[in-house]
Short mmCIF file of C-alpha atoms and ligand atoms in Angstrom, two decimals:
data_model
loop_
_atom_site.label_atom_id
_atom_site.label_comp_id
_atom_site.label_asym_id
_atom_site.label_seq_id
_atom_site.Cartn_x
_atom_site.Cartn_y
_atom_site.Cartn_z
CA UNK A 1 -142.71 59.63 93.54
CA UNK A 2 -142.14 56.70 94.86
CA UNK A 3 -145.38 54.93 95.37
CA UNK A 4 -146.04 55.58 91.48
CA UNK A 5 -142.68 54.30 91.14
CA UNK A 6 -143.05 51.16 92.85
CA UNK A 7 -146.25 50.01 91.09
CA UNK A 8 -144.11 50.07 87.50
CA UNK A 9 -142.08 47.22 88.74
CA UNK A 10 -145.29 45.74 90.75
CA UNK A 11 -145.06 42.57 88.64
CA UNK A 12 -141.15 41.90 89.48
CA UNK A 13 -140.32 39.47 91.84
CA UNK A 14 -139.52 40.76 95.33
CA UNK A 15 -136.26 43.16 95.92
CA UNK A 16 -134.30 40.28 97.59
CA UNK A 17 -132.70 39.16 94.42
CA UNK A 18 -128.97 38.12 95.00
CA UNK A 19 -126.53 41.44 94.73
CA UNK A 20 -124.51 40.21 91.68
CA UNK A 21 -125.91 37.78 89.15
CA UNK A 22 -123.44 34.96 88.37
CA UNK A 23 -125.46 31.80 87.59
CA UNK A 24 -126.44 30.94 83.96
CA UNK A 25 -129.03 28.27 84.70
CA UNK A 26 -131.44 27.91 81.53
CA UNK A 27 -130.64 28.38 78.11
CA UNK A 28 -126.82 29.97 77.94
CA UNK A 29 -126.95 33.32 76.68
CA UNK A 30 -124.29 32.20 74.18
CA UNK A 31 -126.71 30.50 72.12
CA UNK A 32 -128.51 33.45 71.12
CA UNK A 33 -125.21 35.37 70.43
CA UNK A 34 -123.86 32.68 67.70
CA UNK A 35 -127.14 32.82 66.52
CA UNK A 36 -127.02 36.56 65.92
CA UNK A 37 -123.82 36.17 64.60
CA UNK A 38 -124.21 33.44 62.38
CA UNK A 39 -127.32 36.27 60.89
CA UNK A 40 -124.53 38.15 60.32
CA UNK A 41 -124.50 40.38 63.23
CA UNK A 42 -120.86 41.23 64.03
CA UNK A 43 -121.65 42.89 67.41
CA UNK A 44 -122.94 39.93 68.34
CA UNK A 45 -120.00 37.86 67.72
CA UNK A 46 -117.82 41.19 69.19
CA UNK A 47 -120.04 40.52 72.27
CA UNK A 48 -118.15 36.64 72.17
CA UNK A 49 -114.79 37.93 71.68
CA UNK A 50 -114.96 40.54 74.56
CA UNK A 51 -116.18 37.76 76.74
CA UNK A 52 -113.94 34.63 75.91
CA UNK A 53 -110.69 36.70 74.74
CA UNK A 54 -108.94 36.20 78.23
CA UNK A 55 -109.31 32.76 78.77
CA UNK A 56 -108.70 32.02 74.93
CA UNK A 57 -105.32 33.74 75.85
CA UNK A 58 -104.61 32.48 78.84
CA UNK A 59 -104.90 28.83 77.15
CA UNK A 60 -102.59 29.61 74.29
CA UNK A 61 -100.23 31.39 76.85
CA UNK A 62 -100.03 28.09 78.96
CA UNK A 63 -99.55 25.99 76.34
CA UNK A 64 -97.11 28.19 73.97
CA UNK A 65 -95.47 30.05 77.28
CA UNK A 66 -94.65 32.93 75.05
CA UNK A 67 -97.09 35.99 75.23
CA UNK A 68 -96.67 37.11 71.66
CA UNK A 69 -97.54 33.82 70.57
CA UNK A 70 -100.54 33.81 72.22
CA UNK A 71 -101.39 37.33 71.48
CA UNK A 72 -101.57 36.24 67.88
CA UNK A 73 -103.43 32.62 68.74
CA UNK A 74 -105.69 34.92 70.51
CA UNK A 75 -106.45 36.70 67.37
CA UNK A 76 -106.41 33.52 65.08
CA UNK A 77 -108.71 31.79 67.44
CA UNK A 78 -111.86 34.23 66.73
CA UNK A 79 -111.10 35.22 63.32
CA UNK A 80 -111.17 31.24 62.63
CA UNK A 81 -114.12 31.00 64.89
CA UNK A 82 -115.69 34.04 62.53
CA UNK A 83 -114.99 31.72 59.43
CA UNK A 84 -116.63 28.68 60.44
CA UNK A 85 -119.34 29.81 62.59
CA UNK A 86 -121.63 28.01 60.43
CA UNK A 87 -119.85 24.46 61.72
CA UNK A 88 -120.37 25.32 65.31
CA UNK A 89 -123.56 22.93 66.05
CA UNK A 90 -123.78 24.06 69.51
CA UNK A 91 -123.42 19.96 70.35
CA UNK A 92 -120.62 21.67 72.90
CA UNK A 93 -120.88 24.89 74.87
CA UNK A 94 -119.20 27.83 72.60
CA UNK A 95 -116.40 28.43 74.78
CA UNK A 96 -115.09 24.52 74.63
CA UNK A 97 -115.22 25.40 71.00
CA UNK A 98 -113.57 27.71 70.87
CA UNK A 99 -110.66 26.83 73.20
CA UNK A 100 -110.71 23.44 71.75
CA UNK A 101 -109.76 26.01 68.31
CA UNK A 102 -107.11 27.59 70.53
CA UNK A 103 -105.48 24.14 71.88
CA UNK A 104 -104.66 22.91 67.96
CA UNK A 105 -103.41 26.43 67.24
CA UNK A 106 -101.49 26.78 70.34
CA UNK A 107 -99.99 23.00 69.48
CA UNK A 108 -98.89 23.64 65.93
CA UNK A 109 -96.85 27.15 66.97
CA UNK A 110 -95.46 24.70 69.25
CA UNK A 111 -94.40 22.40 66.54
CA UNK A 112 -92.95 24.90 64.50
CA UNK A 113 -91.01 26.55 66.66
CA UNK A 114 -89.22 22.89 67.17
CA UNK A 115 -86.95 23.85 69.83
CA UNK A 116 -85.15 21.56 71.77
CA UNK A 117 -86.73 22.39 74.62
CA UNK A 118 -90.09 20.93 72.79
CA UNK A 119 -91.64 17.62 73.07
CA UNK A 120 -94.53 16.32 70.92
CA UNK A 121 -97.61 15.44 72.88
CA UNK A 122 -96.79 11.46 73.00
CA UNK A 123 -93.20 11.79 73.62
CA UNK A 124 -93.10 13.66 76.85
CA UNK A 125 -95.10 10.78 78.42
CA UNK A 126 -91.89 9.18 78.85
CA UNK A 127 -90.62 11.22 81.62
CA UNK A 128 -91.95 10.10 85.18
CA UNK A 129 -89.85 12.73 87.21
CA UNK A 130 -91.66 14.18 89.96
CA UNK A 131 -94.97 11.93 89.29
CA UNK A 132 -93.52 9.96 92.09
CA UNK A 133 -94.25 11.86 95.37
CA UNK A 134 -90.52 12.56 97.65
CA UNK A 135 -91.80 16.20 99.59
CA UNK A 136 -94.02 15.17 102.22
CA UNK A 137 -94.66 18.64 104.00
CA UNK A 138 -96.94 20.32 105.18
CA UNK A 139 -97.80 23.56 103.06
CA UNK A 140 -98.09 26.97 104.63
CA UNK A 141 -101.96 27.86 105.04
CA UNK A 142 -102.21 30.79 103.01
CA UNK A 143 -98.57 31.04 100.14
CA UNK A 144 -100.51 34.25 98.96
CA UNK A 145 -99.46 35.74 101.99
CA UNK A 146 -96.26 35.03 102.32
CA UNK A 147 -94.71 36.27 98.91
CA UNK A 148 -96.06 39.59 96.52
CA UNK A 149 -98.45 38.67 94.44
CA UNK A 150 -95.53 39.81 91.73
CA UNK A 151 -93.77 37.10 93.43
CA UNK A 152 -96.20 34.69 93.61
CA UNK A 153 -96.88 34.97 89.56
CA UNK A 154 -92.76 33.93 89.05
CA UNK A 155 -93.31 31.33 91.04
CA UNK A 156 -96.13 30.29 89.35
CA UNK A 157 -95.10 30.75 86.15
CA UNK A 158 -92.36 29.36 86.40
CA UNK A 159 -93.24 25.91 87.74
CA UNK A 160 -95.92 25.10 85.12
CA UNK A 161 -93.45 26.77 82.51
CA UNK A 162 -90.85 23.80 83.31
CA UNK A 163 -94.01 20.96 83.04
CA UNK A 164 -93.94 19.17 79.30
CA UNK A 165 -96.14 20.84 77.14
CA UNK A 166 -98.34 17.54 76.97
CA UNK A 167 -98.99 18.24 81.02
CA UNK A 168 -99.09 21.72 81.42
CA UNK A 169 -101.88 21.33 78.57
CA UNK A 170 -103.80 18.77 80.02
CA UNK A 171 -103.18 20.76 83.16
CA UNK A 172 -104.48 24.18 81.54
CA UNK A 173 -107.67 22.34 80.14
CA UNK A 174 -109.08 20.64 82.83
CA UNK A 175 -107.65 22.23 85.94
CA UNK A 176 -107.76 25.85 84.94
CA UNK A 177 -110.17 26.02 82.44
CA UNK A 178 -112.33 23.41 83.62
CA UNK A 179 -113.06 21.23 80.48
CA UNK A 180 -114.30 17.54 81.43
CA UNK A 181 -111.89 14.61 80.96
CA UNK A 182 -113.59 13.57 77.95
CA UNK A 183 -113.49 17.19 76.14
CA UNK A 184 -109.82 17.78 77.37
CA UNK A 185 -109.62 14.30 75.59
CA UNK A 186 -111.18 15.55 72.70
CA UNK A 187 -109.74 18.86 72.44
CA UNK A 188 -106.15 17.32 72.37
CA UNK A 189 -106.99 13.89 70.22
CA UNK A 190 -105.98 11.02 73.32
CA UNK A 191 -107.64 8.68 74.84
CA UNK A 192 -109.59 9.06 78.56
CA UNK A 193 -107.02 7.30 80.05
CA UNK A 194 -103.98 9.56 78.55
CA UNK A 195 -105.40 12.25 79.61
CA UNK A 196 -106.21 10.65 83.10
CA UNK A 197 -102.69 9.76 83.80
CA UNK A 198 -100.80 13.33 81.83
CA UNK A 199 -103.33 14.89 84.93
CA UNK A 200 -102.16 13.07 87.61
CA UNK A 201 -98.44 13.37 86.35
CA UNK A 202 -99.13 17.75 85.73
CA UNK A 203 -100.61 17.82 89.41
CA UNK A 204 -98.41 15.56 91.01
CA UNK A 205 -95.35 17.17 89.46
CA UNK A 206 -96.96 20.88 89.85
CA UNK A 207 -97.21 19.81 93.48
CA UNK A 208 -93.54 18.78 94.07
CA UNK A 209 -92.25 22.06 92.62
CA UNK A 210 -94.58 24.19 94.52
CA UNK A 211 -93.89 22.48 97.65
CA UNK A 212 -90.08 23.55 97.74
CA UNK A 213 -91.35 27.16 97.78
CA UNK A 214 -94.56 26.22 100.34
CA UNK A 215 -92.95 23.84 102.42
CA UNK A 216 -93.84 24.80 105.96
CA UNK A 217 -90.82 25.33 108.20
CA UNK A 218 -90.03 22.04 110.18
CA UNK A 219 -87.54 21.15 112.48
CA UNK A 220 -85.23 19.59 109.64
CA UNK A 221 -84.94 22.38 107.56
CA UNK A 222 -83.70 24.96 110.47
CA UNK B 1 -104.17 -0.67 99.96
CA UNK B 2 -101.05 0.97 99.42
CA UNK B 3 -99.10 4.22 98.55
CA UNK B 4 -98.55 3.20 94.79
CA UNK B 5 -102.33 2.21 94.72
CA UNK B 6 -103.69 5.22 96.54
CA UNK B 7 -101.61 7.43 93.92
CA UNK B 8 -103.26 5.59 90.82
CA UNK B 9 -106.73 6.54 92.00
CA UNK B 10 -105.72 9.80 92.87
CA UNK B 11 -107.30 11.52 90.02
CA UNK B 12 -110.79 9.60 89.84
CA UNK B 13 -110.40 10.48 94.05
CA UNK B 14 -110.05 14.40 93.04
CA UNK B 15 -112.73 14.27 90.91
CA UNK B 16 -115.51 12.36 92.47
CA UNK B 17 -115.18 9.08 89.99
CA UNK B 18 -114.77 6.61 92.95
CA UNK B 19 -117.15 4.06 93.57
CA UNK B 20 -118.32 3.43 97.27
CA UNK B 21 -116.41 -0.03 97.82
CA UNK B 22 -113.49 1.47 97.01
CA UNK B 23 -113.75 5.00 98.72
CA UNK B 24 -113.84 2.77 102.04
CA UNK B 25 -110.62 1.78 101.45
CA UNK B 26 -109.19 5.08 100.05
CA UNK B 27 -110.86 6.69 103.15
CA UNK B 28 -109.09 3.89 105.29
CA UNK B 29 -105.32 4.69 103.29
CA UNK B 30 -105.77 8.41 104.00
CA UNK B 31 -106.67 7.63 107.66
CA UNK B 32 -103.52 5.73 108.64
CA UNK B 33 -101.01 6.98 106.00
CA UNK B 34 -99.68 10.82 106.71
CA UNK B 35 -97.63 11.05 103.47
CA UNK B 36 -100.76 10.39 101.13
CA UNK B 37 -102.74 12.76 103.18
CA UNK B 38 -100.13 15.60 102.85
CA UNK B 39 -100.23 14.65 98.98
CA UNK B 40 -103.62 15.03 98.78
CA UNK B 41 -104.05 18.13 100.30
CA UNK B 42 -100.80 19.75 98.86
CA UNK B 43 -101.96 18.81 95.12
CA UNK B 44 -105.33 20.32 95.89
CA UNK B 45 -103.95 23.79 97.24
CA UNK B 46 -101.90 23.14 93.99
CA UNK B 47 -105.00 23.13 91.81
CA UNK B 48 -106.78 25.91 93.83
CA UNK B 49 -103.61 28.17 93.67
CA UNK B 50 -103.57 27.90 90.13
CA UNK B 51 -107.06 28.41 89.78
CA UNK B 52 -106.50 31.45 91.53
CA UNK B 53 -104.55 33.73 90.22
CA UNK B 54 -104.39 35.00 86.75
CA UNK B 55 -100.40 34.30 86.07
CA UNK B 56 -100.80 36.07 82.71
CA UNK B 57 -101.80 39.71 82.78
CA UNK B 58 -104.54 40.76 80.37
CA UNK B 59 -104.89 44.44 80.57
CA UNK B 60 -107.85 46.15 79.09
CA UNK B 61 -105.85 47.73 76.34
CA UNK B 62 -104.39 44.60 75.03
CA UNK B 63 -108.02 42.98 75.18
CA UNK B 64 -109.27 45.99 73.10
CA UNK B 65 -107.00 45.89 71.03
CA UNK B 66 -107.11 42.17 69.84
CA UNK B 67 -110.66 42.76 69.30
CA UNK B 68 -110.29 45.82 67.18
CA UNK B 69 -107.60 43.46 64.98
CA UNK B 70 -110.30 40.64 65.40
CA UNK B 71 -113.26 42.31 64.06
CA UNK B 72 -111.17 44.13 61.26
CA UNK B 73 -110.01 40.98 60.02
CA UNK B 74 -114.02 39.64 60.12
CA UNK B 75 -115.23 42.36 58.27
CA UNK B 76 -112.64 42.05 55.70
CA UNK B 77 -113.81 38.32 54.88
CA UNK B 78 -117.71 38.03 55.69
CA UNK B 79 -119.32 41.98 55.25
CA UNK B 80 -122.52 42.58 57.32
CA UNK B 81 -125.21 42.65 55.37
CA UNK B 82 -125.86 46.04 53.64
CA UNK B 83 -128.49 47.16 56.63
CA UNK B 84 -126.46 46.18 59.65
CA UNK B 85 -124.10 48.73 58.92
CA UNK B 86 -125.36 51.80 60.46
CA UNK B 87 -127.52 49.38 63.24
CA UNK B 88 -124.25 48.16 64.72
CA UNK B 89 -124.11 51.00 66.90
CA UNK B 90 -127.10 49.90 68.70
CA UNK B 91 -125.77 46.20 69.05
CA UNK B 92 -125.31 44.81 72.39
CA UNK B 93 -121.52 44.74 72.45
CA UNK B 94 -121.73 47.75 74.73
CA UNK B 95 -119.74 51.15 73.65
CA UNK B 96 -115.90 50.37 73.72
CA UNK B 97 -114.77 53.97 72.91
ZN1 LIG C 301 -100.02 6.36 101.47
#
């Protein structure tokens, strides 16, 4: 019935909450999760892998560009998390923690892989192409509708895949996975500045690569 | 102000950091110079673009499994304490299979 129904929920707040809940405004839920799993509580801390494995991947798969690599970061990542749960202070919010974990695993695998084609995180400051802006045009509203979406992802991919690995990290970090300056900063052991200017360099050079796919038809190019 | 100046504040400009003296003559740059405005706006599609779209695909199955390698390795190093054993079914991780 519905009357009797109704009076259950009679101290509830009205029916117009918002369809789907997004916002975490007071306390993050994570807190009580670490907390669990710090008592020892493994589905607690299973709870915290299901919900940070993708971006823990996608950060290891931007920085590393190899998806094997960062299917085993991925992996690494929690168990290490697992291990020193105790040292998480909660002074950060758990997911910086734990990508700031995936960054210095995602950097060494760099290291030893020592291909040409890889530059430490101070060298590759060096090189200014593209920071300096030469495509001036105008971009096509909407690029999503003008290639696949299969297409798109090459595209994609393959721009930041061709950044440094210093930029595409700083990149990753603060543009994509929306760390602050100062724990992008943190996470990869530079100064405010650095990581100021490796962001300008990422987007600016991003940008220039982008825009030869983007560009919108002018005059000149007919 | 110029292009090379406009260009070094471009970051602090994306990101709010500029104080009001200056913005006035960011906001006075951007008004008169086309090439700076295209820059701006192309670099910002280039963040939101990226923001976007999820350029590495992370099906279910490979998130699964991960976390079935994940917790094996955890319970190998740290056990549950003996009474959580047969109460992890009623955890909050929600049934995976
Ligand atoms: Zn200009």
């Amino acid at each position: 019935m519905m009357a009797a129904h109704n009076s259950t929920f009679a101290e509830l707040p009205p029916p117009a909450a918002p369809p789907v809940p997004v916002a975490v405004v007071e306390e993050h839920p994570d807190v009580a999760l670490v907390a669990r799993a710090k008592a020892g509580d493994t589905s607690a801390f299973e709870q915290l892998v299901k919900q940070y494995d993708r971006q823990i991947f996608r950060t290891a798969n931007h920085i590393t560009q190899n998806r094997e690599d960062a299917e085993d970061i991925t992996q690494d990542v929690f168990f290490k998390a697992f291990q020193k749960l105790e040292q998480f202070k909660g002074d950060s919010k758990f997911s910086t923690w734990l990508v700031r974990i995936a960054v210095n695993e995602s950097l060494m695998r760099l290291r030893k892989r020592k291909t040409s084609k890889t530059v430490s995180m101070d060298q590759d400051v060096e090189t200014d192409e593209g920071s300096i802006p030469r495509d001036f045009a105008e971009w096509r509203p909407n690029p999503e509708q003008i290639y696949s979406q299969s297409e798109l992802g090459d595209i994609l991919r393959k721009t930041i895949g061709g950044l440094p690995p210093g930029f595409r990290t700083v990149f990753t970090l603060r543009d994509i996975e929306n760390l602050s300056t100062e724990e992008t900063a943190e996470a990869l052991g530079l100064s405010v500045p650095a990581v100021k200017s490796r962001l300008l360099r990422a987007r600016l050079q991003l940008r220039e690569r982008l825009s030869r796919y983007f560009r919108q038809k002018t005059e000149a190019t007919k | 102000m110029n292009c090379t100046d406009f260009l070094a504040k471009l970051t602090d400009f994306f990101d709010g950091n500029i104080e009001s003296e200056l913005m006035a003559e960011v906001s006075e740059h951007l008004g008169h110079c086309r090439h700076c405005e295209v820059v701006v706006d192309t670099t910002r599609h280039t963040i939101d673009i990226y923001r976007g779209n999820e350029i590495y695909e992370f099906p279910d199955e490979l998130s699964q499994r991960l976390r079935s390698a994940v917790m094996a390795r955890c319970e190998g190093v740290k056990p549950a304490p003996a009474q959580a054993e047969g109460a992890e079914s009623v955890g909050a991780a929600g049934s995976l299979r």
